[in-house]
Amino acid sequence: MRQRLIHKTEQPQETLSKSAKRAAIAGRSAVAIADSVSLPSLLFDPSLSKEDWTEGLKHHSTVLTGFLLNDQIKEFNAYLESQLGSGIPEIKKGLTEIDYKPVLKDLLQTAILIEHSTIPPYLTALYSIKDGTNALASQIIRSVAVEEMLHLIMVCNVLNAIDIRPSVNQQENYPTYPMKLPMNVDFYVGLETFSTNSIATFIGIESPSKPLVKAPKYDHETDSSALYSQRAAVQENNFWTLENMKGFIMENVHTIGEYYDVLFFYIVIFQIIAYYKKHGTLPKNFEELNTGGIFTGDSAKQIRPEQYYGSGGKLHSVEALTGVIAVFQEIKGQGEGADDSIFDIDPSQFEEGVELAHYFRFKEVFHEHFYLGGNYEPFMDENGMMPVTTPPTGKELPVDWSQAYPMKPNPKLEDYIKNKELHAQATEFNKTYKRLLDAIQSAVEGNQRELEKSIMYMYALKEQAVGLMKQPYDAQYNAGPTFEFINL
């Protein structure tokens, strides 16, 4: 999922495509990759200024993440050797003394909330479509919602791999609508009926950060944080605090895909530090960095592919850095596409042959056309690239926008206090949703068979939501589900 975090009015600056960035990086010598702030200085130099720390973090997170998330292990090893091969100066207090678990718990739980925040809006739009209508649009929305649930579970796998208990079912884990998505400044998302407005919002949620994508060709059909902050405050000249790391994200990250990039960089940094604390030296290659270190969790708590009953996407377990790479590749690929493509990260896993990334699936619904089979030459540059904003021009995708219940936007339980029947129905819906989250929580704590219950709860949710949406709320709107926390 690629949520645009900062909704700017000015035109975005031109940026290199992913493949162009990789080519530019690979074209440089490993020694010359960072000639201003070296990776050892970024990690260990107590005299480094805040400005240099920020610039160094920007550079090394881009380079390191670009190599590992694009499976360029050889290039990563050359980069690591050039940066860490000659050792480091005398180690001083700072990053080596940080308790990484509270930091990663905060940042990974934010990732869970990001994923969770999109699920109720997608389900609301899906449930509002009247039975027997808009079959293709329903299928698209359902597939994206299932994949967001998959993403949430995989982030839980990362937490468990680091021996941090995930949390998905407590009140603080619940989104409250309308809301700004986590780490966001002015982008709102809410619970709305299926409409051009709600689909436009979903397009905004999934917007890629890159401006260009390969034009498709038609070939065939296819909270310990406060305690930690208190500890970190006494470390002199150490910018590696949760406050500073989140501050960097707020100032420099503009999409959720970029959030995952920086989060991945932080994970690798703590793995490097863990290696140093154990061996007294720094890792020289990916093989040394991959296992052990911060990955001390119980592998029995991992949710594995055969235990997930969703459709679409691929679930990855995590027991080493390779697992984190696979998880982040899957999440980012499903959101905006892989390798500058409009398609998902692994089209071969779908029976249909190909699957579009979320952003492009929603654009198909909005524009009522498929991408495949369209003519994109008028939008293409000499390299076959087109703006991601290019509308689909292929075969028609029929949409009847009138065939959706006129649900009251962002309903609350308190709205139904005067109507006991609606209040009781909305309460039962929230109980079912809580049971669904409880099943997921139990599963990520090691009781994987509990995931089997999620199918039953999903069917019940739809029945209860439709039961609400069929009933008038006032002269203009019908009722709808509220997705609010409730004690069972």
CSV table of N, CA and C in Angstrom, one decimal, residues 184-253:
chain,number,residue,atom,x,y,z
A,184,ASN,N,0.5,11.2,8.9
A,184,ASN,CA,-0.1,12.1,7.8
A,184,ASN,C,-0.3,13.5,8.4
A,185,VAL,N,-0.3,14.5,7.5
A,185,VAL,CA,-0.6,15.9,7.9
A,185,VAL,C,-1.9,16.4,7.5
A,186,ASP,N,-2.4,16.1,6.3
A,186,ASP,CA,-3.7,16.6,5.9
A,186,ASP,C,-4.5,15.7,4.9
A,187,PHE,N,-4.3,14.4,5.0
A,187,PHE,CA,-5.0,13.5,4.2
A,187,PHE,C,-6.0,12.7,5.0
A,188,TYR,N,-7.3,12.9,4.7
A,188,TYR,CA,-8.4,12.2,5.5
A,188,TYR,C,-8.9,11.0,4.8
A,189,VAL,N,-9.3,10.0,5.5
A,189,VAL,CA,-10.0,8.9,5.0
A,189,VAL,C,-11.1,8.6,5.9
A,190,GLY,N,-12.2,8.1,5.4
A,190,GLY,CA,-13.4,7.8,6.2
A,190,GLY,C,-14.2,6.6,5.7
A,191,LEU,N,-15.3,6.4,6.4
A,191,LEU,CA,-16.2,5.3,6.0
A,191,LEU,C,-17.3,5.9,5.1
A,192,GLU,N,-17.3,5.5,3.8
A,192,GLU,CA,-18.3,6.0,2.9
A,192,GLU,C,-18.8,4.9,2.0
A,193,THR,N,-20.0,5.1,1.4
A,193,THR,CA,-20.6,4.2,0.5
A,193,THR,C,-19.8,4.2,-0.8
A,194,PHE,N,-20.0,3.1,-1.6
A,194,PHE,CA,-19.3,3.0,-2.9
A,194,PHE,C,-19.8,4.2,-3.8
A,195,SER,N,-18.8,4.9,-4.3
A,195,SER,CA,-19.1,6.1,-5.1
A,195,SER,C,-17.8,6.6,-5.8
A,196,THR,N,-17.9,7.5,-6.7
A,196,THR,CA,-16.7,8.0,-7.3
A,196,THR,C,-15.9,8.7,-6.3
A,197,ASN,N,-16.5,9.3,-5.3
A,197,ASN,CA,-15.8,10.0,-4.2
A,197,ASN,C,-14.9,9.0,-3.4
A,198,SER,N,-15.5,7.9,-3.0
A,198,SER,CA,-14.8,6.9,-2.2
A,198,SER,C,-13.7,6.3,-3.0
A,199,ILE,N,-13.9,6.0,-4.2
A,199,ILE,CA,-12.9,5.4,-5.0
A,199,ILE,C,-11.8,6.3,-5.3
A,200,ALA,N,-12.1,7.6,-5.5
A,200,ALA,CA,-11.0,8.6,-5.6
A,200,ALA,C,-10.2,8.7,-4.4
A,201,THR,N,-10.8,8.6,-3.2
A,201,THR,CA,-10.1,8.5,-2.0
A,201,THR,C,-9.1,7.3,-1.9
A,202,PHE,N,-9.6,6.2,-2.4
A,202,PHE,CA,-8.8,5.0,-2.4
A,202,PHE,C,-7.6,5.1,-3.3
A,203,ILE,N,-7.8,5.8,-4.5
A,203,ILE,CA,-6.7,6.1,-5.4
A,203,ILE,C,-5.7,7.0,-4.7
A,204,GLY,N,-6.2,8.0,-3.9
A,204,GLY,CA,-5.2,8.8,-3.2
A,204,GLY,C,-4.5,8.0,-2.1
A,205,ILE,N,-5.1,7.1,-1.4
A,205,ILE,CA,-4.5,6.3,-0.4
A,205,ILE,C,-3.4,5.4,-1.0
A,206,GLU,N,-3.6,4.9,-2.2
A,206,GLU,CA,-2.6,4.0,-2.8
A,206,GLU,C,-1.6,4.7,-3.8
A,207,SER,N,-1.7,6.0,-3.9
A,207,SER,CA,-0.9,6.7,-4.9
A,207,SER,C,0.6,6.4,-4.8
A,208,PRO,N,1.3,6.0,-5.9
A,208,PRO,CA,2.7,5.8,-5.9
A,208,PRO,C,3.5,7.1,-5.7
A,209,SER,N,4.7,7.0,-5.2
A,209,SER,CA,5.5,8.2,-5.1
A,209,SER,C,6.3,8.5,-6.3
A,210,LYS,N,6.5,7.5,-7.2
A,210,LYS,CA,7.2,7.7,-8.4
A,210,LYS,C,6.3,8.3,-9.5
A,211,PRO,N,6.8,9.1,-10.4
A,211,PRO,CA,5.9,9.8,-11.4
A,211,PRO,C,5.6,9.0,-12.6
A,212,LEU,N,6.5,8.0,-12.9
A,212,LEU,CA,6.4,7.3,-14.2
A,212,LEU,C,6.3,5.8,-14.0
A,213,VAL,N,5.7,5.1,-14.9
A,213,VAL,CA,5.5,3.7,-14.9
A,213,VAL,C,5.6,3.2,-16.3
A,214,LYS,N,6.0,1.9,-16.5
A,214,LYS,CA,6.0,1.4,-17.9
A,214,LYS,C,4.6,1.2,-18.4
A,215,ALA,N,4.4,1.7,-19.6
A,215,ALA,CA,3.1,1.5,-20.2
A,215,ALA,C,2.8,0.1,-20.5
A,216,PRO,N,1.6,-0.4,-20.1
A,216,PRO,CA,1.3,-1.9,-20.3
A,216,PRO,C,1.2,-2.2,-21.8
A,217,LYS,N,1.6,-3.4,-22.2
A,217,LYS,CA,1.4,-3.9,-23.5
A,217,LYS,C,0.4,-5.0,-23.5
A,218,TYR,N,-0.5,-5.0,-24.5
A,218,TYR,CA,-1.5,-6.1,-24.5
A,218,TYR,C,-1.0,-7.2,-25.4
A,219,ASP,N,-0.5,-8.3,-24.7
A,219,ASP,CA,0.0,-9.5,-25.4
A,219,ASP,C,-1.1,-10.6,-25.4
A,220,HIS,N,-1.7,-10.8,-24.2
A,220,HIS,CA,-2.8,-11.8,-24.1
A,220,HIS,C,-3.6,-11.5,-22.9
A,221,GLU,N,-4.7,-12.2,-22.5
A,221,GLU,CA,-5.5,-11.9,-21.4
A,221,GLU,C,-4.8,-12.3,-20.1
A,222,THR,N,-4.8,-11.6,-19.4
A,222,THR,CA,-4.1,-11.9,-18.1
A,222,THR,C,-4.6,-11.1,-16.7
A,223,ASP,N,3.2,0.4,25.2
A,223,ASP,CA,3.9,1.7,25.2
A,223,ASP,C,5.1,1.9,26.1
A,224,SER,N,6.1,1.4,25.7
A,224,SER,CA,7.4,1.5,26.4
A,224,SER,C,8.1,2.7,25.7
A,225,SER,N,7.5,3.4,24.8
A,225,SER,CA,8.2,4.5,24.1
A,225,SER,C,8.6,5.6,25.1
A,226,ALA,N,7.7,6.0,26.0
A,226,ALA,CA,8.0,7.1,26.9
A,226,ALA,C,9.2,6.7,27.8
A,227,LEU,N,9.3,5.5,28.2
A,227,LEU,CA,10.4,5.1,29.0
A,227,LEU,C,11.7,5.1,28.2
A,228,TYR,N,11.6,4.7,27.0
A,228,TYR,CA,12.8,4.7,26.1
A,228,TYR,C,13.3,6.1,25.9
A,229,SER,N,12.3,7.0,25.6
A,229,SER,CA,12.7,8.4,25.3
A,229,SER,C,13.4,9.0,26.5
A,230,GLN,N,13.0,8.6,27.7
A,230,GLN,CA,13.6,9.2,28.9
A,230,GLN,C,15.0,8.7,29.0
A,231,ARG,N,15.3,7.4,28.6
A,231,ARG,CA,16.7,6.9,28.6
A,231,ARG,C,17.5,7.6,27.6
A,232,ALA,N,16.9,7.7,26.3
A,232,ALA,CA,17.7,8.3,25.2
A,232,ALA,C,18.1,9.7,25.5
A,233,ALA,N,17.3,10.4,26.2
A,233,ALA,CA,17.6,11.9,26.5
A,233,ALA,C,18.9,12.1,27.1
A,234,VAL,N,19.4,11.1,27.9
A,234,VAL,CA,20.7,11.3,28.6
A,234,VAL,C,21.9,11.0,27.8
A,235,GLN,N,21.7,10.5,26.5
A,235,GLN,CA,22.9,10.2,25.7
A,235,GLN,C,23.3,11.4,24.9
A,236,GLU,N,24.5,11.8,25.2
A,236,GLU,CA,25.0,13.0,24.5
A,236,GLU,C,25.3,12.8,23.1
A,237,ASN,N,24.9,13.8,22.2
A,237,ASN,CA,25.3,13.8,20.8
A,237,ASN,C,24.8,12.5,20.1
A,238,ASN,N,23.7,11.9,20.6
A,238,ASN,CA,23.2,10.8,19.9
A,238,ASN,C,21.8,11.1,19.3
A,239,PHE,N,21.8,11.1,18.0
A,239,PHE,CA,20.5,11.4,17.3
A,239,PHE,C,19.6,10.2,17.1
A,240,TRP,N,20.1,9.0,17.4
A,240,TRP,CA,19.4,7.8,17.2
A,240,TRP,C,18.4,7.6,18.4
A,241,THR,N,17.5,8.5,18.5
A,241,THR,CA,16.4,8.3,19.5
A,241,THR,C,15.1,8.2,18.7
A,242,LEU,N,14.1,7.6,19.4
A,242,LEU,CA,12.8,7.4,18.7
A,242,LEU,C,12.2,8.8,18.3
A,243,GLU,N,12.4,9.8,19.1
A,243,GLU,CA,11.9,11.1,18.7
A,243,GLU,C,12.6,11.6,17.4
A,244,ASN,N,13.9,11.5,17.3
A,244,ASN,CA,14.6,12.0,16.1
A,244,ASN,C,14.3,11.1,14.9
A,245,MET,N,14.2,9.8,15.1
A,245,MET,CA,13.9,8.9,14.0
A,245,MET,C,12.5,9.1,13.4
A,246,LYS,N,11.5,9.3,14.3
A,246,LYS,CA,10.2,9.7,13.8
A,246,LYS,C,10.1,11.1,13.2
A,247,GLY,N,10.9,12.0,13.8
A,247,GLY,CA,11.0,13.3,13.3
A,247,GLY,C,11.6,13.3,11.9
A,248,PHE,N,12.6,12.5,11.6
A,248,PHE,CA,13.1,12.4,10.3
A,248,PHE,C,12.0,11.9,9.3
A,249,ILE,N,11.2,11.0,9.7
A,249,ILE,CA,10.1,10.5,8.9
A,249,ILE,C,9.1,11.6,8.6
A,250,MET,N,8.7,12.3,9.6
A,250,MET,CA,7.7,13.4,9.4
A,250,MET,C,8.2,14.5,8.4
A,251,GLU,N,9.5,14.7,8.4
A,251,GLU,CA,10.1,15.8,7.6
A,251,GLU,C,10.5,15.3,6.2
A,252,ASN,N,10.7,14.0,6.0
A,252,ASN,CA,11.3,13.6,4.8
A,252,ASN,C,10.6,12.5,4.1
A,253,VAL,N,9.5,12.0,4.7
A,253,VAL,CA,8.8,10.8,4.1
A,253,VAL,C,7.4,11.3,3.6
